[in-house]
mmCIF file of C-alpha atoms in Angstrom:
data_model
loop_
_atom_site.group_PDB
_atom_site.id
_atom_site.type_symbol
_atom_site.label_atom_id
_atom_site.label_comp_id
_atom_site.label_asym_id
_atom_site.label_seq_id
_atom_site.Cartn_x
_atom_site.Cartn_y
_atom_site.Cartn_z
ATOM 1 C CA UNK A 1 10.137 94.806 -60.744
ATOM 2 C CA UNK A 2 6.579 93.944 -59.868
ATOM 3 C CA UNK A 3 3.740 95.802 -58.163
ATOM 4 C CA UNK A 4 0.634 93.939 -57.040
ATOM 5 C CA UNK A 5 -2.493 95.589 -55.628
ATOM 6 C CA UNK A 6 -5.424 94.017 -53.796
ATOM 7 C CA UNK A 7 -8.097 95.505 -51.536
ATOM 8 C CA UNK A 8 -7.139 95.256 -47.889
ATOM 9 C CA UNK A 9 -10.420 93.962 -46.549
ATOM 10 C CA UNK A 10 -13.837 92.829 -47.760
ATOM 11 C CA UNK A 11 -16.985 91.650 -46.040
ATOM 12 C CA UNK A 12 -19.764 89.435 -47.361
ATOM 13 C CA UNK A 13 -22.693 87.379 -46.178
ATOM 14 C CA UNK A 14 -22.951 83.622 -45.979
ATOM 15 C CA UNK A 15 -24.387 82.204 -49.220
ATOM 16 C CA UNK A 16 -23.433 85.261 -51.276
ATOM 17 C CA UNK A 17 -20.878 85.703 -54.066
ATOM 18 C CA UNK A 18 -17.752 87.823 -53.650
ATOM 19 C CA UNK A 19 -15.129 88.945 -56.162
ATOM 20 C CA UNK A 20 -11.607 89.793 -55.016
ATOM 21 C CA UNK A 21 -9.606 91.816 -57.521
ATOM 22 C CA UNK A 22 -5.881 91.878 -58.134
ATOM 23 C CA UNK A 23 -4.015 94.214 -60.447
ATOM 24 C CA UNK A 24 -0.368 93.857 -61.278
ATOM 25 C CA UNK A 25 2.443 95.540 -63.141
ATOM 26 C CA UNK A 26 5.313 93.385 -64.223
ATOM 27 C CA UNK A 27 8.316 93.397 -66.483
ATOM 28 C CA UNK A 28 7.939 89.692 -67.181
ATOM 29 C CA UNK A 29 4.790 87.659 -66.471
ATOM 30 C CA UNK A 30 4.685 83.898 -66.223
ATOM 31 C CA UNK A 31 1.482 83.103 -64.376
ATOM 32 C CA UNK A 32 -0.714 84.224 -61.520
ATOM 33 C CA UNK A 33 -1.593 82.239 -58.407
ATOM 34 C CA UNK A 34 -4.257 82.628 -55.754
ATOM 35 C CA UNK A 35 -3.694 81.301 -52.238
ATOM 36 C CA UNK A 36 -5.961 81.122 -49.197
ATOM 37 C CA UNK A 37 -4.479 81.745 -45.763
ATOM 38 C CA UNK A 38 -6.278 81.355 -42.452
ATOM 39 C CA UNK A 39 -4.848 83.386 -39.598
ATOM 40 C CA UNK A 40 -1.606 81.924 -38.277
ATOM 41 C CA UNK A 41 -1.571 79.120 -40.830
ATOM 42 C CA UNK A 42 0.194 78.266 -44.071
ATOM 43 C CA UNK A 43 -1.117 79.610 -47.388
ATOM 44 C CA UNK A 44 -2.823 76.903 -49.443
ATOM 45 C CA UNK A 45 -3.014 76.884 -53.215
ATOM 46 C CA UNK A 46 -6.366 77.729 -54.813
ATOM 47 C CA UNK A 47 -5.823 78.403 -58.498
ATOM 48 C CA UNK A 48 -3.406 79.204 -61.304
ATOM 49 C CA UNK A 49 -3.874 81.256 -64.489
ATOM 50 C CA UNK A 50 -1.333 81.787 -67.208
ATOM 51 C CA UNK A 51 -3.615 82.325 -70.220
ATOM 52 C CA UNK A 52 -6.499 84.786 -70.469
ATOM 53 C CA UNK A 53 -9.853 83.533 -69.324
ATOM 54 C CA UNK A 54 -11.661 81.838 -66.520
ATOM 55 C CA UNK A 55 -10.548 78.793 -64.552
ATOM 56 C CA UNK A 56 -13.271 77.137 -62.474
ATOM 57 C CA UNK A 57 -12.765 74.848 -59.507
ATOM 58 C CA UNK A 58 -15.930 74.091 -57.622
ATOM 59 C CA UNK A 59 -17.071 77.169 -55.686
ATOM 60 C CA UNK A 60 -13.903 79.059 -56.646
ATOM 61 C CA UNK A 61 -13.092 80.595 -60.034
ATOM 62 C CA UNK A 62 -10.210 82.766 -61.144
ATOM 63 C CA UNK A 63 -10.014 85.075 -64.144
ATOM 64 C CA UNK A 64 -7.020 86.603 -65.893
ATOM 65 C CA UNK A 65 -6.580 89.396 -68.436
ATOM 66 C CA UNK A 66 -2.916 89.761 -69.288
ATOM 67 C CA UNK A 67 -3.418 92.854 -71.445
ATOM 68 C CA UNK A 68 -5.047 94.653 -68.500
ATOM 69 C CA UNK A 69 -2.777 93.232 -65.802
ATOM 70 C CA UNK A 70 -5.871 92.102 -63.956
ATOM 71 C CA UNK A 71 -7.161 89.040 -62.204
ATOM 72 C CA UNK A 72 -10.028 88.249 -59.901
ATOM 73 C CA UNK A 73 -10.968 85.403 -57.599
ATOM 74 C CA UNK A 74 -14.672 84.645 -57.438
ATOM 75 C CA UNK A 75 -16.075 82.795 -54.456
ATOM 76 C CA UNK A 76 -19.634 81.471 -54.718
ATOM 77 C CA UNK A 77 -22.026 80.151 -52.056
ATOM 78 C CA UNK A 78 -19.889 81.654 -49.331
ATOM 79 C CA UNK A 79 -19.430 79.693 -46.145
ATOM 80 C CA UNK A 80 -18.208 80.867 -42.763
ATOM 81 C CA UNK A 81 -15.019 78.848 -43.236
ATOM 82 C CA UNK A 82 -14.162 81.044 -46.239
ATOM 83 C CA UNK A 83 -13.243 83.822 -43.807
ATOM 84 C CA UNK A 84 -9.516 84.110 -44.482
ATOM 85 C CA UNK A 85 -6.935 86.161 -46.321
ATOM 86 C CA UNK A 86 -6.629 85.670 -50.064
ATOM 87 C CA UNK A 87 -3.203 86.232 -51.576
ATOM 88 C CA UNK A 88 -2.547 87.083 -55.196
ATOM 89 C CA UNK A 89 0.944 86.151 -56.429
ATOM 90 C CA UNK A 90 2.600 86.717 -59.784
ATOM 91 C CA UNK A 91 5.399 84.563 -61.141
ATOM 92 C CA UNK A 92 8.204 86.388 -62.882
ATOM 93 C CA UNK A 93 9.533 85.181 -66.191
ATOM 94 C CA UNK A 94 13.098 84.692 -65.051
ATOM 95 C CA UNK A 95 15.367 81.683 -64.703
ATOM 96 C CA UNK A 96 14.427 81.558 -61.053
ATOM 97 C CA UNK A 97 10.614 81.828 -61.515
ATOM 98 C CA UNK A 98 10.240 84.073 -58.477
ATOM 99 C CA UNK A 99 6.795 84.479 -56.910
ATOM 100 C CA UNK A 100 5.871 88.020 -55.868
ATOM 101 C CA UNK A 101 2.942 88.355 -53.463
ATOM 102 C CA UNK A 102 0.388 91.074 -52.954
ATOM 103 C CA UNK A 103 -0.491 92.179 -49.424
ATOM 104 C CA UNK A 104 -3.549 89.953 -49.352
ATOM 105 C CA UNK A 105 -7.273 90.622 -48.961
ATOM 106 C CA UNK A 106 -8.877 89.746 -45.651
ATOM 107 C CA UNK A 107 -12.387 88.414 -46.238
ATOM 108 C CA UNK A 108 -14.893 88.299 -43.405
ATOM 109 C CA UNK A 109 -18.008 86.208 -43.977
ATOM 110 C CA UNK A 110 -20.897 86.960 -41.647
ATOM 111 C CA UNK A 111 -24.071 84.915 -40.986
ATOM 112 C CA UNK B 1 2.870 61.517 -45.371
ATOM 113 C CA UNK B 2 4.517 63.926 -47.813
ATOM 114 C CA UNK B 3 4.898 67.438 -46.594
ATOM 115 C CA UNK B 4 6.892 70.331 -45.241
ATOM 116 C CA UNK B 5 7.756 70.525 -41.559
ATOM 117 C CA UNK B 6 8.763 73.754 -39.907
ATOM 118 C CA UNK B 7 9.895 73.821 -36.335
ATOM 119 C CA UNK B 8 9.394 75.185 -33.840
ATOM 120 C CA UNK B 9 5.936 76.714 -34.290
ATOM 121 C CA UNK B 10 6.680 79.485 -31.781
ATOM 122 C CA UNK B 11 10.121 80.805 -30.944
ATOM 123 C CA UNK B 12 11.275 83.472 -28.544
ATOM 124 C CA UNK B 13 14.661 85.073 -28.816
ATOM 125 C CA UNK B 14 16.525 87.587 -26.757
ATOM 126 C CA UNK B 15 17.959 90.580 -28.526
ATOM 127 C CA UNK B 16 21.493 89.953 -29.750
ATOM 128 C CA UNK B 17 21.060 86.197 -30.132
ATOM 129 C CA UNK B 18 21.149 84.183 -33.321
ATOM 130 C CA UNK B 19 18.387 81.645 -33.851
ATOM 131 C CA UNK B 20 17.871 78.926 -36.464
ATOM 132 C CA UNK B 21 14.510 77.973 -37.945
ATOM 133 C CA UNK B 22 14.163 74.492 -39.343
ATOM 134 C CA UNK B 23 12.496 73.507 -42.624
ATOM 135 C CA UNK B 24 12.393 69.872 -43.738
ATOM 136 C CA UNK B 25 10.543 68.427 -46.730
ATOM 137 C CA UNK B 26 9.943 64.927 -48.073
ATOM 138 C CA UNK B 27 8.239 66.003 -51.306
ATOM 139 C CA UNK B 28 11.447 65.530 -53.310
ATOM 140 C CA UNK B 29 11.188 69.133 -54.498
ATOM 141 C CA UNK B 30 14.316 70.828 -55.783
ATOM 142 C CA UNK B 31 13.388 74.430 -55.015
ATOM 143 C CA UNK B 32 13.016 75.751 -51.487
ATOM 144 C CA UNK B 33 12.200 79.267 -50.268
ATOM 145 C CA UNK B 34 12.024 81.328 -47.107
ATOM 146 C CA UNK B 35 9.466 84.109 -46.802
ATOM 147 C CA UNK B 36 8.758 86.597 -44.074
ATOM 148 C CA UNK B 37 5.221 87.817 -43.376
ATOM 149 C CA UNK B 38 4.425 90.963 -41.394
ATOM 150 C CA UNK B 39 0.973 92.383 -40.635
ATOM 151 C CA UNK B 40 -0.355 94.429 -43.542
ATOM 152 C CA UNK B 41 2.421 93.307 -45.874
ATOM 153 C CA UNK B 42 2.679 90.580 -48.420
ATOM 154 C CA UNK B 43 5.073 87.671 -48.185
ATOM 155 C CA UNK B 44 8.610 88.884 -48.827
ATOM 156 C CA UNK B 45 11.328 86.603 -50.115
ATOM 157 C CA UNK B 46 14.395 86.196 -47.900
ATOM 158 C CA UNK B 47 16.416 83.442 -49.592
ATOM 159 C CA UNK B 48 15.828 80.720 -52.134
ATOM 160 C CA UNK B 49 17.582 77.596 -53.303
ATOM 161 C CA UNK B 50 17.039 75.792 -56.585
ATOM 162 C CA UNK B 51 19.419 72.925 -55.936
ATOM 163 C CA UNK B 52 21.574 71.400 -53.225
ATOM 164 C CA UNK B 53 24.640 73.437 -52.271
ATOM 165 C CA UNK B 54 23.315 76.517 -54.037
ATOM 166 C CA UNK B 55 21.226 79.408 -52.737
ATOM 167 C CA UNK B 56 20.551 83.018 -53.646
ATOM 168 C CA UNK B 57 19.508 86.157 -51.797
ATOM 169 C CA UNK B 58 15.938 87.309 -52.118
ATOM 170 C CA UNK B 59 14.593 90.799 -51.578
ATOM 171 C CA UNK B 60 15.294 91.104 -47.834
ATOM 172 C CA UNK B 61 18.322 88.889 -47.131
ATOM 173 C CA UNK B 62 20.181 91.267 -44.823
ATOM 174 C CA UNK B 63 20.537 89.811 -41.332
ATOM 175 C CA UNK B 64 19.713 86.268 -42.460
ATOM 176 C CA UNK B 65 21.737 83.269 -43.590
ATOM 177 C CA UNK B 66 20.867 79.837 -44.992
ATOM 178 C CA UNK B 67 22.449 76.551 -46.005
ATOM 179 C CA UNK B 68 21.362 73.770 -48.360
ATOM 180 C CA UNK B 69 23.535 70.771 -47.630
ATOM 181 C CA UNK B 70 20.743 68.278 -48.260
ATOM 182 C CA UNK B 71 17.819 68.318 -50.658
ATOM 183 C CA UNK B 72 15.399 67.831 -47.786
ATOM 184 C CA UNK B 73 16.604 70.631 -45.533
ATOM 185 C CA UNK B 74 16.869 74.422 -45.819
ATOM 186 C CA UNK B 75 17.455 75.984 -42.380
ATOM 187 C CA UNK B 76 17.259 79.739 -41.891
ATOM 188 C CA UNK B 77 19.393 81.554 -39.313
ATOM 189 C CA UNK B 78 18.175 84.894 -38.062
ATOM 190 C CA UNK B 79 21.262 86.720 -36.895
ATOM 191 C CA UNK B 80 21.662 89.550 -34.431
ATOM 192 C CA UNK B 81 22.217 91.825 -37.433
ATOM 193 C CA UNK B 82 18.524 91.567 -38.354
ATOM 194 C CA UNK B 83 17.104 94.743 -36.852
ATOM 195 C CA UNK B 84 13.454 93.759 -36.691
ATOM 196 C CA UNK B 85 13.213 89.972 -36.607
ATOM 197 C CA UNK B 86 9.789 89.602 -35.001
ATOM 198 C CA UNK B 87 7.623 88.117 -37.769
ATOM 199 C CA UNK B 88 5.950 85.005 -39.139
ATOM 200 C CA UNK B 89 8.401 82.946 -41.203
ATOM 201 C CA UNK B 90 7.200 80.611 -43.931
ATOM 202 C CA UNK B 91 9.172 77.964 -45.766
ATOM 203 C CA UNK B 92 7.974 76.829 -49.181
ATOM 204 C CA UNK B 93 8.982 74.258 -51.768
ATOM 205 C CA UNK B 94 8.258 73.730 -55.427
ATOM 206 C CA UNK B 95 8.879 70.988 -57.934
ATOM 207 C CA UNK B 96 10.905 72.672 -60.616
ATOM 208 C CA UNK B 97 10.190 70.315 -63.500
ATOM 209 C CA UNK B 98 7.212 72.167 -64.974
ATOM 210 C CA UNK B 99 6.664 75.921 -65.094
ATOM 211 C CA UNK B 100 3.145 76.068 -63.729
ATOM 212 C CA UNK B 101 3.734 74.145 -60.534
ATOM 213 C CA UNK B 102 2.590 75.866 -57.385
ATOM 214 C CA UNK B 103 4.579 76.414 -54.212
ATOM 215 C CA UNK B 104 3.674 74.430 -51.094
ATOM 216 C CA UNK B 105 4.066 76.039 -47.702
ATOM 217 C CA UNK B 106 4.986 74.797 -44.263
ATOM 218 C CA UNK B 107 2.938 75.770 -41.223
ATOM 219 C CA UNK B 108 5.264 78.609 -40.318
ATOM 220 C CA UNK B 109 7.330 79.688 -37.332
ATOM 221 C CA UNK B 110 6.321 82.754 -35.357
ATOM 222 C CA UNK B 111 9.465 84.416 -34.027
ATOM 223 C CA UNK B 112 9.239 86.961 -31.241
ATOM 224 C CA UNK B 113 12.181 88.964 -29.920
ATOM 225 C CA UNK B 114 11.881 89.660 -26.204
#
């Protein structure tokens, strides 16, 4: 099975940088995804890591260390619209490629 | 436009009634999924389907049923056997051709039992 841990809530100031951590335990790992979800809306894809290292996409970056079972999502130059929940999801290495989600981190950006 | 359509957006059900949530996609994706989201919990997998006329139970399938008669459609029925059906339900699809493809989500249906 899989166990995924994220902080429940974080706060940050507009223009700042915030790092959201995700740790996981898995019997078979085949990639890690980060999604953004605004309240009452669909999750939208942000990033994907399957190899160790940093993936950068504009203001968002995601890092993975497979040996440590650890990932983080880094958000730079925070904007008010970044206030949302951020979901970490791990894909199992099975024929089905199941995605297992963490509980999500609610980020509140203040002026 | 390509996308995933879930309907209705809000649904109210009386206790003891079955209700069906619709999920339609025109992305030509093979895999479709139903997730349930409750406050303070992550998305939990109810059912999934990798191909037409085939589907499998996820982690919390009890009290739910699905069908996959067409590639585009994967309706979810919440039966009276589901003891706590009030939740936000999300349908997702994925193109199964390459391993690292992400899942795309519909806008969700919020079901409330009254």
